[in-house]
mmCIF file of C-alpha atoms in Angstrom:
data_model
loop_
_atom_site.group_PDB
_atom_site.id
_atom_site.type_symbol
_atom_site.label_atom_id
_atom_site.label_comp_id
_atom_site.label_asym_id
_atom_site.label_seq_id
_atom_site.Cartn_x
_atom_site.Cartn_y
_atom_site.Cartn_z
ATOM 1 C CA MET N 1 2.679 -16.805 -0.742
ATOM 2 C CA ASP N 2 6.595 -18.009 -0.338
ATOM 3 C CA SER N 3 8.732 -16.327 2.322
ATOM 4 C CA ILE N 4 10.389 -13.904 0.028
ATOM 5 C CA HIS N 5 6.970 -12.534 -1.073
ATOM 6 C CA THR N 6 6.096 -12.221 2.569
ATOM 7 C CA VAL N 7 9.090 -10.480 3.559
ATOM 8 C CA ILE N 8 9.003 -7.686 0.807
ATOM 9 C CA LEU N 9 5.196 -7.084 1.285
ATOM 10 C CA ALA N 10 5.575 -6.870 5.190
ATOM 11 C CA LEU N 11 8.289 -4.201 4.495
ATOM 12 C CA ILE N 12 6.518 -2.402 1.844
ATOM 13 C CA GLN N 13 3.226 -2.200 4.099
ATOM 14 C CA GLY N 14 5.370 -0.973 7.026
ATOM 15 C CA VAL N 15 7.156 1.764 5.200
ATOM 16 C CA THR N 16 4.223 2.857 2.850
ATOM 17 C CA GLU N 17 1.520 3.005 5.761
ATOM 18 C CA PHE N 18 2.695 6.237 7.193
ATOM 19 C CA LEU N 19 4.539 7.743 4.115
ATOM 20 C CA PRO N 20 2.200 9.937 1.769
ATOM 21 C CA ILE N 21 2.615 7.335 -1.111
ATOM 22 C CA SER N 22 -0.194 4.866 -0.516
ATOM 23 C CA SER N 23 0.111 1.453 1.167
ATOM 24 C CA SER N 24 -2.703 -0.181 -0.386
ATOM 25 C CA ALA N 25 -1.506 0.787 -4.066
ATOM 26 C CA HIS N 26 1.943 -0.671 -3.357
ATOM 27 C CA LEU N 27 0.233 -3.961 -1.802
ATOM 28 C CA ILE N 28 -2.014 -4.154 -4.746
ATOM 29 C CA LEU N 29 0.731 -3.394 -7.505
ATOM 30 C CA PRO N 30 2.745 -6.668 -7.081
ATOM 31 C CA ASN N 31 -0.157 -8.781 -8.048
ATOM 32 C CA GLN N 32 -1.424 -6.354 -10.674
ATOM 33 C CA VAL N 33 1.961 -5.729 -12.367
ATOM 34 C CA LEU N 34 4.358 -8.408 -11.376
ATOM 35 C CA GLY N 35 1.834 -11.284 -11.144
ATOM 36 C CA TRP N 36 2.497 -12.181 -7.560
ATOM 37 C CA PRO N 37 -0.137 -14.191 -6.041
ATOM 38 C CA ASP N 38 -2.556 -12.245 -3.836
ATOM 39 C CA GLN N 39 -1.537 -11.855 -0.436
ATOM 40 C CA GLY N 40 -4.754 -12.958 0.963
ATOM 41 C CA LEU N 41 -6.782 -11.875 3.949
ATOM 42 C CA ALA N 42 -4.810 -13.333 6.725
ATOM 43 C CA PHE N 43 -1.672 -11.283 5.514
ATOM 44 C CA ASP N 44 -3.727 -7.922 5.452
ATOM 45 C CA VAL N 45 -4.623 -8.613 9.103
ATOM 46 C CA ALA N 46 -0.977 -9.205 10.107
ATOM 47 C CA VAL N 47 0.351 -6.311 8.460
ATOM 48 C CA HIS N 48 -2.443 -3.945 9.753
ATOM 49 C CA PHE N 49 -1.629 -5.489 13.239
ATOM 50 C CA GLY N 50 2.081 -4.686 12.855
ATOM 51 C CA SER N 51 1.458 -0.836 11.838
ATOM 52 C CA LEU N 52 -0.954 -0.583 14.644
ATOM 53 C CA ILE N 53 1.628 -1.812 17.165
ATOM 54 C CA ALA N 54 4.097 0.419 15.688
ATOM 55 C CA VAL N 55 2.077 3.619 16.065
ATOM 56 C CA LEU N 56 0.992 2.739 19.453
ATOM 57 C CA LEU N 57 4.432 1.985 20.769
ATOM 58 C CA TYR N 58 5.887 5.262 19.082
ATOM 59 C CA PHE N 59 3.311 7.481 20.446
ATOM 60 C CA ARG N 60 2.625 5.463 23.666
ATOM 61 C CA LYS N 61 3.139 8.476 25.877
ATOM 62 C CA ASP N 62 0.919 10.591 23.876
ATOM 63 C CA VAL N 63 -1.820 7.977 23.529
ATOM 64 C CA TRP N 64 -1.997 7.480 27.394
ATOM 65 C CA GLN N 65 -2.302 11.254 27.954
ATOM 66 C CA LEU N 66 -4.879 11.530 25.234
ATOM 67 C CA ILE N 67 -6.940 8.796 26.991
ATOM 68 C CA CYS N 68 -6.675 10.021 30.415
ATOM 69 C CA ASP N 69 -7.316 13.472 29.487
ATOM 70 C CA GLY N 70 -10.152 13.039 26.901
ATOM 71 C CA LEU N 71 -11.991 11.002 29.583
ATOM 72 C CA GLY N 72 -10.898 13.030 32.690
ATOM 73 C CA GLY N 73 -12.367 16.114 31.219
ATOM 74 C CA PHE N 74 -15.808 14.834 31.817
ATOM 75 C CA LYS N 75 -15.032 14.539 35.437
ATOM 76 C CA THR N 76 -13.529 17.911 35.786
ATOM 77 C CA GLY N 77 -15.905 19.702 33.318
ATOM 78 C CA GLN N 78 -12.610 21.252 31.494
ATOM 79 C CA PHE N 79 -10.582 19.628 28.869
ATOM 80 C CA SER N 80 -6.862 20.150 28.478
ATOM 81 C CA ASP N 81 -5.248 20.473 25.057
ATOM 82 C CA GLU N 82 -4.602 16.831 25.030
ATOM 83 C CA GLY N 83 -8.003 15.902 26.191
ATOM 84 C CA ARG N 84 -9.571 18.213 23.439
ATOM 85 C CA LEU N 85 -7.110 16.551 20.832
ATOM 86 C CA ALA N 86 -8.404 13.095 21.999
ATOM 87 C CA TRP N 87 -11.983 14.085 20.915
ATOM 88 C CA LEU N 88 -11.064 15.708 17.827
ATOM 89 C CA ILE N 89 -9.198 12.634 16.521
ATOM 90 C CA VAL N 90 -12.645 10.686 17.492
ATOM 91 C CA LEU N 91 -14.640 12.890 15.322
ATOM 92 C CA ALA N 92 -12.072 12.982 12.486
ATOM 93 C CA THR N 93 -12.356 9.099 12.588
ATOM 94 C CA ILE N 94 -16.182 9.236 12.093
ATOM 95 C CA PRO N 95 -16.328 9.902 8.211
ATOM 96 C CA ALA N 96 -13.970 7.206 7.142
ATOM 97 C CA GLY N 97 -15.753 4.632 9.456
ATOM 98 C CA LEU N 98 -18.906 5.606 7.887
ATOM 99 C CA ALA N 99 -17.547 5.611 4.278
ATOM 100 C CA GLY N 100 -15.945 2.238 4.766
ATOM 101 C CA LEU N 101 -19.089 0.595 5.934
ATOM 102 C CA ALA N 102 -20.996 2.118 2.973
ATOM 103 C CA PHE N 103 -18.614 1.686 0.125
ATOM 104 C CA LYS N 104 -16.055 -1.181 0.892
ATOM 105 C CA GLU N 105 -17.723 -3.697 -1.263
ATOM 106 C CA PHE N 106 -17.806 -1.268 -4.200
ATOM 107 C CA ILE N 107 -14.271 0.056 -3.966
ATOM 108 C CA GLU N 108 -13.057 -3.586 -3.544
ATOM 109 C CA THR N 109 -14.887 -4.671 -6.528
ATOM 110 C CA HIS N 110 -14.751 -1.786 -8.992
ATOM 111 C CA LEU N 111 -11.554 0.348 -7.764
ATOM 112 C CA ARG N 112 -8.792 -1.976 -7.089
ATOM 113 C CA SER N 113 -6.878 -1.759 -10.617
ATOM 114 C CA SER N 114 -3.876 -0.309 -11.871
ATOM 115 C CA ALA N 115 -5.617 2.463 -13.685
ATOM 116 C CA VAL N 116 -7.377 4.019 -10.757
ATOM 117 C CA ILE N 117 -4.149 3.619 -8.781
ATOM 118 C CA ALA N 118 -2.240 5.546 -11.450
ATOM 119 C CA ALA N 119 -4.855 8.427 -11.606
ATOM 120 C CA THR N 120 -5.175 8.785 -7.824
ATOM 121 C CA THR N 121 -1.287 8.529 -7.244
ATOM 122 C CA ILE N 122 -0.762 11.576 -9.819
ATOM 123 C CA VAL N 123 -3.848 13.736 -8.861
ATOM 124 C CA PHE N 124 -3.174 13.487 -5.089
ATOM 125 C CA GLY N 125 0.672 13.735 -5.642
ATOM 126 C CA VAL N 126 -0.036 17.132 -7.334
ATOM 127 C CA LEU N 127 -2.286 18.238 -4.540
ATOM 128 C CA LEU N 128 0.218 17.326 -2.016
ATOM 129 C CA TRP N 129 2.935 19.307 -3.629
ATOM 130 C CA TRP N 130 0.527 22.154 -3.917
ATOM 131 C CA SER N 131 -0.541 22.351 -0.246
ATOM 132 C CA ASP N 132 3.151 22.113 0.588
ATOM 133 C CA VAL N 133 4.099 25.093 -1.489
ATOM 134 C CA HIS N 134 1.015 27.289 -0.942
ATOM 135 C CA GLY N 135 -0.081 26.287 2.575
ATOM 136 C CA LYS N 136 0.657 28.911 5.243
ATOM 137 C CA ARG N 137 2.291 26.423 7.756
ATOM 138 C CA ARG N 138 1.974 28.323 10.812
ATOM 139 C CA ASP N 139 -0.362 26.428 13.091
ATOM 140 C CA ASP N 140 0.410 23.981 15.626
ATOM 141 C CA LEU N 141 -2.025 21.158 16.894
ATOM 142 C CA GLY N 142 -3.145 23.708 19.701
ATOM 143 C CA LYS N 143 -4.858 25.681 16.862
ATOM 144 C CA LEU N 144 -6.740 22.727 15.576
ATOM 145 C CA ASP N 145 -10.544 23.078 16.028
ATOM 146 C CA TRP N 146 -13.513 20.861 15.302
ATOM 147 C CA LYS N 147 -14.240 22.248 11.845
ATOM 148 C CA LYS N 148 -10.814 21.672 10.838
ATOM 149 C CA ALA N 149 -10.621 18.215 12.195
ATOM 150 C CA LEU N 150 -13.800 17.373 10.656
ATOM 151 C CA MET N 151 -12.385 18.505 7.380
ATOM 152 C CA ILE N 152 -9.371 16.285 7.640
ATOM 153 C CA GLY N 153 -11.483 13.416 8.500
ATOM 154 C CA LEU N 154 -13.534 13.758 5.282
ATOM 155 C CA ALA N 155 -10.225 13.831 3.482
ATOM 156 C CA GLN N 156 -9.139 10.618 5.267
ATOM 157 C CA ALA N 157 -12.656 9.092 3.867
ATOM 158 C CA VAL N 158 -11.455 9.540 0.187
ATOM 159 C CA ALA N 159 -8.351 7.551 0.817
ATOM 160 C CA LEU N 160 -10.587 4.323 0.695
ATOM 161 C CA ILE N 161 -9.960 4.622 -2.741
ATOM 162 C CA PRO N 162 -6.650 2.937 -3.709
ATOM 163 C CA GLY N 163 -3.784 4.934 -4.511
ATOM 164 C CA THR N 164 -4.865 8.048 -2.556
ATOM 165 C CA SER N 165 -2.848 7.412 0.620
ATOM 166 C CA ARG N 166 -4.441 8.016 3.911
ATOM 167 C CA SER N 167 -1.408 9.770 5.488
ATOM 168 C CA GLY N 168 -0.947 11.535 2.304
ATOM 169 C CA ILE N 169 -4.444 13.148 1.948
ATOM 170 C CA THR N 170 -4.630 13.883 5.556
ATOM 171 C CA MET N 171 -1.431 15.488 5.585
ATOM 172 C CA THR N 172 -2.403 17.344 2.501
ATOM 173 C CA ALA N 173 -5.637 18.597 4.068
ATOM 174 C CA GLY N 174 -3.850 19.634 7.277
ATOM 175 C CA LEU N 175 -1.341 21.733 5.090
ATOM 176 C CA MET N 176 -4.199 23.355 3.088
ATOM 177 C CA LEU N 177 -5.650 24.365 6.499
ATOM 178 C CA GLY N 178 -2.632 26.074 7.535
ATOM 179 C CA MET N 179 -0.886 23.604 9.706
ATOM 180 C CA LYS N 180 2.734 23.071 9.998
ATOM 181 C CA ARG N 181 4.398 19.997 8.401
ATOM 182 C CA GLU N 182 5.257 18.225 11.663
ATOM 183 C CA ALA N 183 1.845 19.030 12.999
ATOM 184 C CA ALA N 184 0.090 17.722 10.127
ATOM 185 C CA ALA N 185 1.912 14.590 10.161
ATOM 186 C CA ARG N 186 1.651 14.093 13.867
ATOM 187 C CA PHE N 187 -2.261 14.473 13.766
ATOM 188 C CA SER N 188 -2.275 12.146 10.566
ATOM 189 C CA PHE N 189 -0.395 9.477 12.698
ATOM 190 C CA LEU N 190 -2.584 9.875 15.731
ATOM 191 C CA MET N 191 -5.695 9.611 13.825
ATOM 192 C CA SER N 192 -4.654 6.524 12.003
ATOM 193 C CA ILE N 193 -4.684 4.655 15.208
ATOM 194 C CA PRO N 194 -8.497 4.388 15.438
ATOM 195 C CA VAL N 195 -8.731 3.789 11.852
ATOM 196 C CA ILE N 196 -5.975 0.954 11.541
ATOM 197 C CA ALA N 197 -7.763 -0.631 14.454
ATOM 198 C CA LEU N 198 -11.177 -0.854 13.209
ATOM 199 C CA SER N 199 -9.625 -1.965 9.727
ATOM 200 C CA ALA N 200 -7.590 -4.657 11.592
ATOM 201 C CA LEU N 201 -10.882 -5.789 13.592
ATOM 202 C CA LEU N 202 -12.875 -6.005 10.458
ATOM 203 C CA LEU N 203 -10.399 -8.005 8.606
ATOM 204 C CA THR N 204 -10.008 -10.400 11.643
ATOM 205 C CA LEU N 205 -13.815 -11.012 11.817
ATOM 206 C CA GLU N 206 -13.674 -11.892 8.038
ATOM 207 C CA LEU N 207 -10.755 -14.241 8.728
ATOM 208 C CA LEU N 208 -12.689 -16.048 11.151
ATOM 209 C CA ASP N 209 -14.839 -17.602 8.578
ATOM 210 C CA THR N 210 -11.834 -18.968 6.761
ATOM 211 C CA GLU N 211 -10.875 -22.569 7.295
ATOM 212 C CA SER N 212 -6.863 -22.190 7.184
ATOM 213 C CA VAL N 213 -4.532 -19.767 8.656
ATOM 214 C CA PRO N 214 -0.959 -19.374 7.561
ATOM 215 C CA TRP N 215 0.582 -18.687 11.115
ATOM 216 C CA ASP N 216 4.026 -18.494 9.819
ATOM 217 C CA SER N 217 3.240 -15.758 7.244
ATOM 218 C CA ILE N 218 1.067 -14.016 9.922
ATOM 219 C CA PHE N 219 3.738 -13.786 12.641
ATOM 220 C CA LEU N 220 6.373 -12.699 9.976
ATOM 221 C CA GLY N 221 4.242 -10.057 8.413
ATOM 222 C CA VAL N 222 3.338 -8.582 11.916
ATOM 223 C CA ILE N 223 7.056 -8.620 12.845
ATOM 224 C CA LEU N 224 8.336 -7.001 9.769
ATOM 225 C CA SER N 225 5.619 -4.446 9.009
ATOM 226 C CA GLY N 226 5.816 -3.148 12.848
ATOM 227 C CA ILE N 227 9.555 -2.596 12.832
ATOM 228 C CA SER N 228 9.602 -0.870 9.512
ATOM 229 C CA ALA N 229 6.545 1.044 10.310
ATOM 230 C CA TYR N 230 8.159 2.233 13.753
ATOM 231 C CA LEU N 231 11.349 3.347 12.004
ATOM 232 C CA CYS N 232 9.353 4.968 9.199
ATOM 233 C CA ILE N 233 7.481 7.131 11.731
ATOM 234 C CA HIS N 234 10.446 8.089 13.354
ATOM 235 C CA PHE N 235 12.654 9.230 10.458
ATOM 236 C CA PHE N 236 9.669 10.982 8.727
ATOM 237 C CA LEU N 237 8.827 13.006 11.789
ATOM 238 C CA GLN N 238 12.526 13.779 12.134
ATOM 239 C CA PHE N 239 13.145 15.108 8.957
ATOM 240 C CA ILE N 240 9.773 16.300 7.342
ATOM 241 C CA SER N 241 10.219 19.846 8.422
ATOM 242 C CA ARG N 242 13.524 20.163 6.364
ATOM 243 C CA ILE N 243 12.745 18.083 3.436
ATOM 244 C CA GLY N 244 8.999 18.959 2.841
ATOM 245 C CA MET N 245 6.593 17.023 0.785
ATOM 246 C CA ALA N 246 8.360 17.612 -2.695
ATOM 247 C CA PRO N 247 10.258 14.160 -2.638
ATOM 248 C CA PHE N 248 7.164 12.338 -2.092
ATOM 249 C CA ALA N 249 5.028 14.078 -4.574
ATOM 250 C CA ILE N 250 7.908 13.669 -7.308
ATOM 251 C CA TYR N 251 7.774 9.687 -6.485
ATOM 252 C CA ARG N 252 4.048 9.701 -6.825
ATOM 253 C CA LEU N 253 4.134 11.230 -10.348
ATOM 254 C CA LEU N 254 7.097 9.086 -11.363
ATOM 255 C CA LEU N 255 5.066 5.866 -10.095
ATOM 256 C CA GLY N 256 2.010 7.171 -11.732
ATOM 257 C CA GLY N 257 3.540 7.731 -14.965
ATOM 258 C CA ALA N 258 5.517 4.150 -15.037
ATOM 259 C CA LEU N 259 1.842 2.641 -14.261
ATOM 260 C CA ILE N 260 0.342 4.531 -17.181
ATOM 261 C CA TRP N 261 3.290 3.488 -19.425
ATOM 262 C CA LEU N 262 2.602 -0.315 -18.386
ATOM 263 C CA ILE N 263 -0.988 -0.105 -18.743
ATOM 264 C CA LEU N 264 -0.727 1.242 -22.454
ATOM 265 C CA ALA N 265 1.923 -1.358 -23.257
ATOM 266 C CA GLN N 266 -0.074 -4.288 -22.311
#
C-alpha cells in the first residue's frame, strides 16, 4: 500500500472499530469496491494494536480497578461490583474466542464478500434501530448478571461475520436486555479489550511466518488508528444518550443499499 491508503485505512479502522457500523466491512470494501490492494496481515496487526491501546488508555482507571477487584475477590471471598463485572467480561469473551478458533478459516474463505457485507449491514442495522426504540433502557451495569453477559457474549461471536459489527451487535443485545445506552456501550467497549487483544496476538503469530514486514506502515497504522479510536470512544460516550442509535442504523441501511446497487451494476 502507498501512504495515502495507509492513512485512510488506519483512520477508518480507528473510527469504525467502536462505532456500531462494522470496522471489518469498511476495511474489506476498499479492496472489494474500489480495487485497492489488500492491506495485508501486517497492517491488520497494526490497526488492531492501535485500537487496543486506545481502549486501554481511555478506560485505564476502570481496567486497573477491574483487575484488582476481580483478582482481589478470591482473597476476601467477596466480589465488589467491579470485581463481578470483571468476571462477567471474561465470561462474555468465551463464545467469541471459541467461535473464532472454530470458524475463522471458513469465514475468511467464504464470507468476506460484498454480498455478505451488504446483507449483514442491513439486517443488523434494522436490529440496532429496533432495539434502541423498543428496549426498556433502564438498567445500569450494576444490574448485569451472568445470563445477560453470556447472551451479549454469544452476540459478540456472531460479529465474526463481516459487516455485522462487534460493537453494534453487542450494544444491540444489551439494549434488547434492558440496558441503558451508555451502559450497553460501556460494556461493549470493555469487553472488546480481551477480544481485540486475542485477535492481535493471533495475527502477530501469523505475521511471524512472513519474510518481510513494512514497519513504516505498521507504525503509522498504530498511531493513526489509536488516535482516531480514542477520540471515537470519547465522543460516542459523550453523545450516545442524546443521539441514540438511529443515525448509525440509517447509515447502515444507506451503506447496505449502496452495496447492493454496486453489486447489481457489475
